[in-house]
PDB file of C-alpha atoms and ligand atoms in Angstrom:
ATOM      1  CA  MET A   1       0.128   0.042   0.172  1.00 86.00           C
ATOM      2  CA  LYS A   2       1.256   3.405  -0.757  1.00 87.00           C
ATOM      3  CA  LEU A   3       0.005   6.117   2.164  1.00 92.00           C
ATOM      4  CA  GLY A   4      -1.895   9.174  -0.183  1.00 93.00           C
ATOM      5  CA  ARG A   5      -2.837  12.685   1.705  1.00 93.00           C
ATOM      6  CA  LEU A   6      -4.140  13.410   5.070  1.00 96.00           C
ATOM      7  CA  ASN A   7      -7.667  13.738   4.208  1.00 96.00           C
ATOM      8  CA  HIS A   8      -8.790  15.130   7.498  1.00 97.00           C
ATOM      9  CA  VAL A   9      -8.212  14.952  11.224  1.00 98.00           C
ATOM     10  CA  GLY A  10     -11.353  14.269  12.896  1.00 98.00           C
ATOM     11  CA  VAL A  11     -11.814  16.065  15.954  1.00 98.00           C
ATOM     12  CA  ALA A  12     -14.907  14.936  18.880  1.00 98.00           C
ATOM     13  CA  THR A  13     -16.555  17.658  20.231  1.00 98.00           C
ATOM     14  CA  PRO A  14     -19.792  17.630  22.654  1.00 97.00           C
ATOM     15  CA  ASP A  15     -21.832  20.421  20.891  1.00 97.00           C
ATOM     16  CA  LEU A  16     -21.237  21.032  17.600  1.00 97.00           C
ATOM     17  CA  ASP A  17     -22.488  24.903  17.181  1.00 97.00           C
ATOM     18  CA  ALA A  18     -20.040  25.546  19.999  1.00 97.00           C
ATOM     19  CA  ALA A  19     -16.534  24.040  18.060  1.00 98.00           C
ATOM     20  CA  ILE A  20     -17.915  25.610  14.319  1.00 98.00           C
ATOM     21  CA  ALA A  21     -17.905  28.818  16.448  1.00 98.00           C
ATOM     22  CA  PHE A  22     -14.468  27.929  17.856  1.00 98.00           C
ATOM     23  CA  TRP A  23     -12.765  27.661  13.953  1.00 97.00           C
ATOM     24  CA  ARG A  24     -14.339  29.948  12.840  1.00 97.00           C
ATOM     25  CA  GLU A  25     -13.705  32.824  15.559  1.00 98.00           C
ATOM     26  CA  THR A  26     -10.502  31.534  17.335  1.00 98.00           C
ATOM     27  CA  MET A  27      -8.816  29.639  14.496  1.00 97.00           C
ATOM     28  CA  GLY A  28      -9.808  32.293  11.306  1.00 96.00           C
ATOM     29  CA  ALA A  29     -11.574  29.513   9.750  1.00 96.00           C
ATOM     30  CA  THR A  30     -13.456  30.681   6.587  1.00 95.00           C
ATOM     31  CA  VAL A  31     -15.470  27.530   5.103  1.00 95.00           C
ATOM     32  CA  VAL A  32     -16.907  25.397   7.189  1.00 96.00           C
ATOM     33  CA  THR A  33     -19.737  22.757   5.716  1.00 96.00           C
ATOM     34  CA  ALA A  34     -23.405  22.537   6.721  1.00 96.00           C
ATOM     35  CA  PRO A  35     -23.840  19.786   9.550  1.00 97.00           C
ATOM     36  CA  PHE A  36     -25.179  16.444   8.643  1.00 96.00           C
ATOM     37  CA  ASP A  37     -26.477  13.696  10.009  1.00 96.00           C
ATOM     38  CA  MET A  38     -24.728  10.065   8.970  1.00 93.00           C
ATOM     39  CA  PRO A  39     -27.482   7.946  11.320  1.00 91.00           C
ATOM     40  CA  GLU A  40     -25.441   4.242  10.165  1.00 85.00           C
ATOM     41  CA  GLN A  41     -22.271   5.474  12.341  1.00 87.00           C
ATOM     42  CA  GLY A  42     -24.295   7.621  14.909  1.00 92.00           C
ATOM     43  CA  VAL A  43     -22.797  10.779  14.365  1.00 95.00           C
ATOM     44  CA  ARG A  44     -23.519  14.446  12.772  1.00 97.00           C
ATOM     45  CA  VAL A  45     -21.005  15.491  11.209  1.00 97.00           C
ATOM     46  CA  CYS A  46     -19.284  18.986   9.267  1.00 97.00           C
ATOM     47  CA  PHE A  47     -15.941  19.450   7.569  1.00 97.00           C
ATOM     48  CA  VAL A  48     -14.049  22.565   8.555  1.00 97.00           C
ATOM     49  CA  ASP A  49     -11.768  23.699   5.772  1.00 96.00           C
ATOM     50  CA  THR A  50      -7.752  24.583   5.275  1.00 94.00           C
ATOM     51  CA  PRO A  51      -6.378  26.472   2.406  1.00 88.00           C
ATOM     52  CA  GLN A  52      -3.856  24.767   0.028  1.00 80.00           C
ATOM     53  CA  HIS A  53      -3.471  20.725   0.374  1.00 75.00           C
ATOM     54  CA  GLY A  54      -6.922  20.807   1.662  1.00 86.00           C
ATOM     55  CA  THR A  55      -6.643  18.685   4.071  1.00 94.00           C
ATOM     56  CA  GLN A  56      -9.732  19.141   6.740  1.00 97.00           C
ATOM     57  CA  ILE A  57     -11.105  19.220  10.743  1.00 98.00           C
ATOM     58  CA  GLU A  58     -14.143  16.326  10.965  1.00 98.00           C
ATOM     59  CA  LEU A  59     -15.909  18.016  13.758  1.00 98.00           C
ATOM     60  CA  LEU A  60     -17.877  15.198  14.955  1.00 98.00           C
ATOM     61  CA  SER A  61     -21.344  14.659  17.695  1.00 98.00           C
ATOM     62  CA  PRO A  62     -23.308  12.003  18.481  1.00 97.00           C
ATOM     63  CA  LEU A  63     -26.704  11.235  17.657  1.00 96.00           C
ATOM     64  CA  SER A  64     -27.266   9.030  20.240  1.00 93.00           C
ATOM     65  CA  ASP A  65     -25.738   7.864  23.618  1.00 92.00           C
ATOM     66  CA  GLU A  66     -25.049   4.773  21.435  1.00 92.00           C
ATOM     67  CA  SER A  67     -22.731   6.080  19.290  1.00 93.00           C
ATOM     68  CA  PRO A  68     -19.018   5.974  19.215  1.00 91.00           C
ATOM     69  CA  ILE A  69     -18.893   9.624  19.410  1.00 95.00           C
ATOM     70  CA  ALA A  70     -20.801   9.284  22.916  1.00 96.00           C
ATOM     71  CA  ALA A  71     -18.166   6.373  24.475  1.00 94.00           C
ATOM     72  CA  PHE A  72     -15.150   8.774  23.521  1.00 95.00           C
ATOM     73  CA  LEU A  73     -17.137  12.013  25.548  1.00 97.00           C
ATOM     74  CA  VAL A  74     -17.222  10.089  28.051  1.00 97.00           C
ATOM     75  CA  ARG A  75     -13.341   9.671  28.321  1.00 96.00           C
ATOM     76  CA  ASN A  76     -12.968  13.033  27.495  1.00 96.00           C
ATOM     77  CA  PRO A  77     -15.901  15.710  28.069  1.00 97.00           C
ATOM     78  CA  GLN A  78     -14.456  18.304  26.048  1.00 97.00           C
ATOM     79  CA  GLY A  79     -14.029  16.417  23.440  1.00 97.00           C
ATOM     80  CA  GLY A  80     -10.670  16.297  21.265  1.00 98.00           C
ATOM     81  CA  GLN A  81      -8.880  14.585  19.075  1.00 98.00           C
ATOM     82  CA  HIS A  82     -10.356  11.757  17.392  1.00 97.00           C
ATOM     83  CA  HIS A  83      -8.768   9.826  14.218  1.00 98.00           C
ATOM     84  CA  LEU A  84      -6.884  10.755  11.450  1.00 98.00           C
ATOM     85  CA  ALA A  85      -7.948  10.025   7.828  1.00 98.00           C
ATOM     86  CA  PHE A  86      -5.643   9.021   5.338  1.00 98.00           C
ATOM     87  CA  GLU A  87      -6.442   8.726   1.817  1.00 96.00           C
ATOM     88  CA  VAL A  88      -5.648   5.175  -0.535  1.00 96.00           C
ATOM     89  CA  PRO A  89      -6.407   4.770  -4.364  1.00 94.00           C
ATOM     90  CA  ASP A  90      -8.272   1.281  -4.099  1.00 95.00           C
ATOM     91  CA  ILE A  91      -9.881   0.343  -0.819  1.00 96.00           C
ATOM     92  CA  ASP A  92     -10.177  -3.305  -1.073  1.00 97.00           C
ATOM     93  CA  GLU A  93      -6.058  -3.412  -1.787  1.00 96.00           C
ATOM     94  CA  ALA A  94      -5.763  -1.513   1.205  1.00 97.00           C
ATOM     95  CA  HIS A  95      -7.978  -3.571   3.527  1.00 97.00           C
ATOM     96  CA  GLU A  96      -5.990  -6.518   2.415  1.00 97.00           C
ATOM     97  CA  TRP A  97      -2.839  -5.091   3.529  1.00 97.00           C
ATOM     98  CA  PHE A  98      -3.631  -4.035   7.149  1.00 98.00           C
ATOM     99  CA  THR A  99      -5.519  -7.854   7.093  1.00 97.00           C
ATOM    100  CA  ALA A 100      -2.460  -9.466   6.118  1.00 97.00           C
ATOM    101  CA  GLN A 101      -0.175  -7.245   8.750  1.00 97.00           C
ATOM    102  CA  HIS A 102      -3.201  -8.831  11.595  1.00 97.00           C
ATOM    103  CA  LYS A 103      -4.081  -5.460  12.046  1.00 98.00           C
ATOM    104  CA  ARG A 104      -8.231  -4.938  13.623  1.00 98.00           C
ATOM    105  CA  ILE A 105     -10.807  -3.588  11.332  1.00 98.00           C
ATOM    106  CA  LEU A 106     -13.492  -2.099  13.460  1.00 95.00           C
ATOM    107  CA  GLY A 107     -16.565  -3.207  11.018  1.00 90.00           C
ATOM    108  CA  PRO A 108     -17.056  -3.280   7.266  1.00 93.00           C
ATOM    109  CA  ILE A 109     -15.901  -1.120   4.657  1.00 96.00           C
ATOM    110  CA  ARG A 110     -18.535   1.644   4.697  1.00 94.00           C
ATOM    111  CA  ILE A 111     -19.638   4.687   2.649  1.00 93.00           C
ATOM    112  CA  GLY A 112     -17.965   7.677   4.436  1.00 91.00           C
ATOM    113  CA  ALA A 113     -18.596  11.433   4.621  1.00 89.00           C
ATOM    114  CA  HIS A 114     -17.318  12.371   1.654  1.00 89.00           C
ATOM    115  CA  GLY A 115     -19.068   9.188  -0.624  1.00 91.00           C
ATOM    116  CA  THR A 116     -16.455   7.195  -0.817  1.00 95.00           C
ATOM    117  CA  PRO A 117     -15.346   3.833   0.643  1.00 97.00           C
ATOM    118  CA  VAL A 118     -13.807   3.639   4.039  1.00 97.00           C
ATOM    119  CA  PHE A 119     -12.957   1.415   7.303  1.00 97.00           C
ATOM    120  CA  PHE A 120     -11.443   2.470  10.115  1.00 97.00           C
ATOM    121  CA  VAL A 121      -7.962   0.310  12.128  1.00 98.00           C
ATOM    122  CA  HIS A 122      -7.896  -0.494  15.984  1.00 98.00           C
ATOM    123  CA  PRO A 123      -5.768   2.168  17.330  1.00 97.00           C
ATOM    124  CA  LYS A 124      -3.960  -0.692  19.738  1.00 97.00           C
ATOM    125  CA  ASP A 125      -2.851  -1.636  16.620  1.00 98.00           C
ATOM    126  CA  MET A 126      -1.560   1.895  15.312  1.00 98.00           C
ATOM    127  CA  ASN A 127       0.438   3.137  18.036  1.00 97.00           C
ATOM    128  CA  GLY A 128      -2.274   4.844  19.787  1.00 97.00           C
ATOM    129  CA  VAL A 129      -3.797   6.173  16.748  1.00 98.00           C
ATOM    130  CA  LEU A 130      -7.510   5.470  15.267  1.00 97.00           C
ATOM    131  CA  THR A 131      -7.079   5.300  11.789  1.00 98.00           C
ATOM    132  CA  GLU A 132      -9.168   5.569   8.790  1.00 98.00           C
ATOM    133  CA  ILE A 133      -8.751   4.770   5.525  1.00 98.00           C
ATOM    134  CA  MET A 134     -10.331   6.166   2.907  1.00 97.00           C
ATOM    135  CA  GLU A 135     -10.919   5.752  -0.858  1.00 96.00           C
ATOM    136  CA  THR A 136      -9.488   9.061  -2.628  1.00 93.00           C
ATOM    137  CA  PRO A 137     -12.641  11.537  -3.285  1.00 87.00           C
ATOM    138  CA  ALA A 138     -12.738  12.784  -6.719  1.00 80.00           C
ATOM    139  CA  HIS A 139     -11.474  16.389  -6.150  1.00 65.00           C
ATOM    140  CA  GLY A 140     -13.070  18.818  -7.696  1.00 45.00           C
TER     141      GLY A 140
HETATM  142 CO1   CO B 201     -13.184  10.785   9.524  1.00 78.41          CO
END
């Protein structure tokens, strides 16, 4: 597998509106996408754009107490850095690559917030970093 672009950094937050205000007012972000729900993953999501290479901050808030983000917020009440998401050209090839190295993959390959297939690799097998692998979206 060849490592691709850092697409986004996932950041959990207990309050999406407050987090958006922080990124606009404190961090000077000018482009923030409208929040939308991803019910299968139990999250409400929006993206903060950064310039140049276009790496984004993915703000994640829980839709319910069963959300994985709700569990994260129990351990980190303020929210915080949740995962890193890297692009790969071929999701099936990447899945085989991590599986062959006995990395624990969390759940099935699914459609992520950018509309391309993604999977997550367990932080305990990734030097402590929950890692999202996503197929490269068509960059417009
Ligand atoms: Co993500």
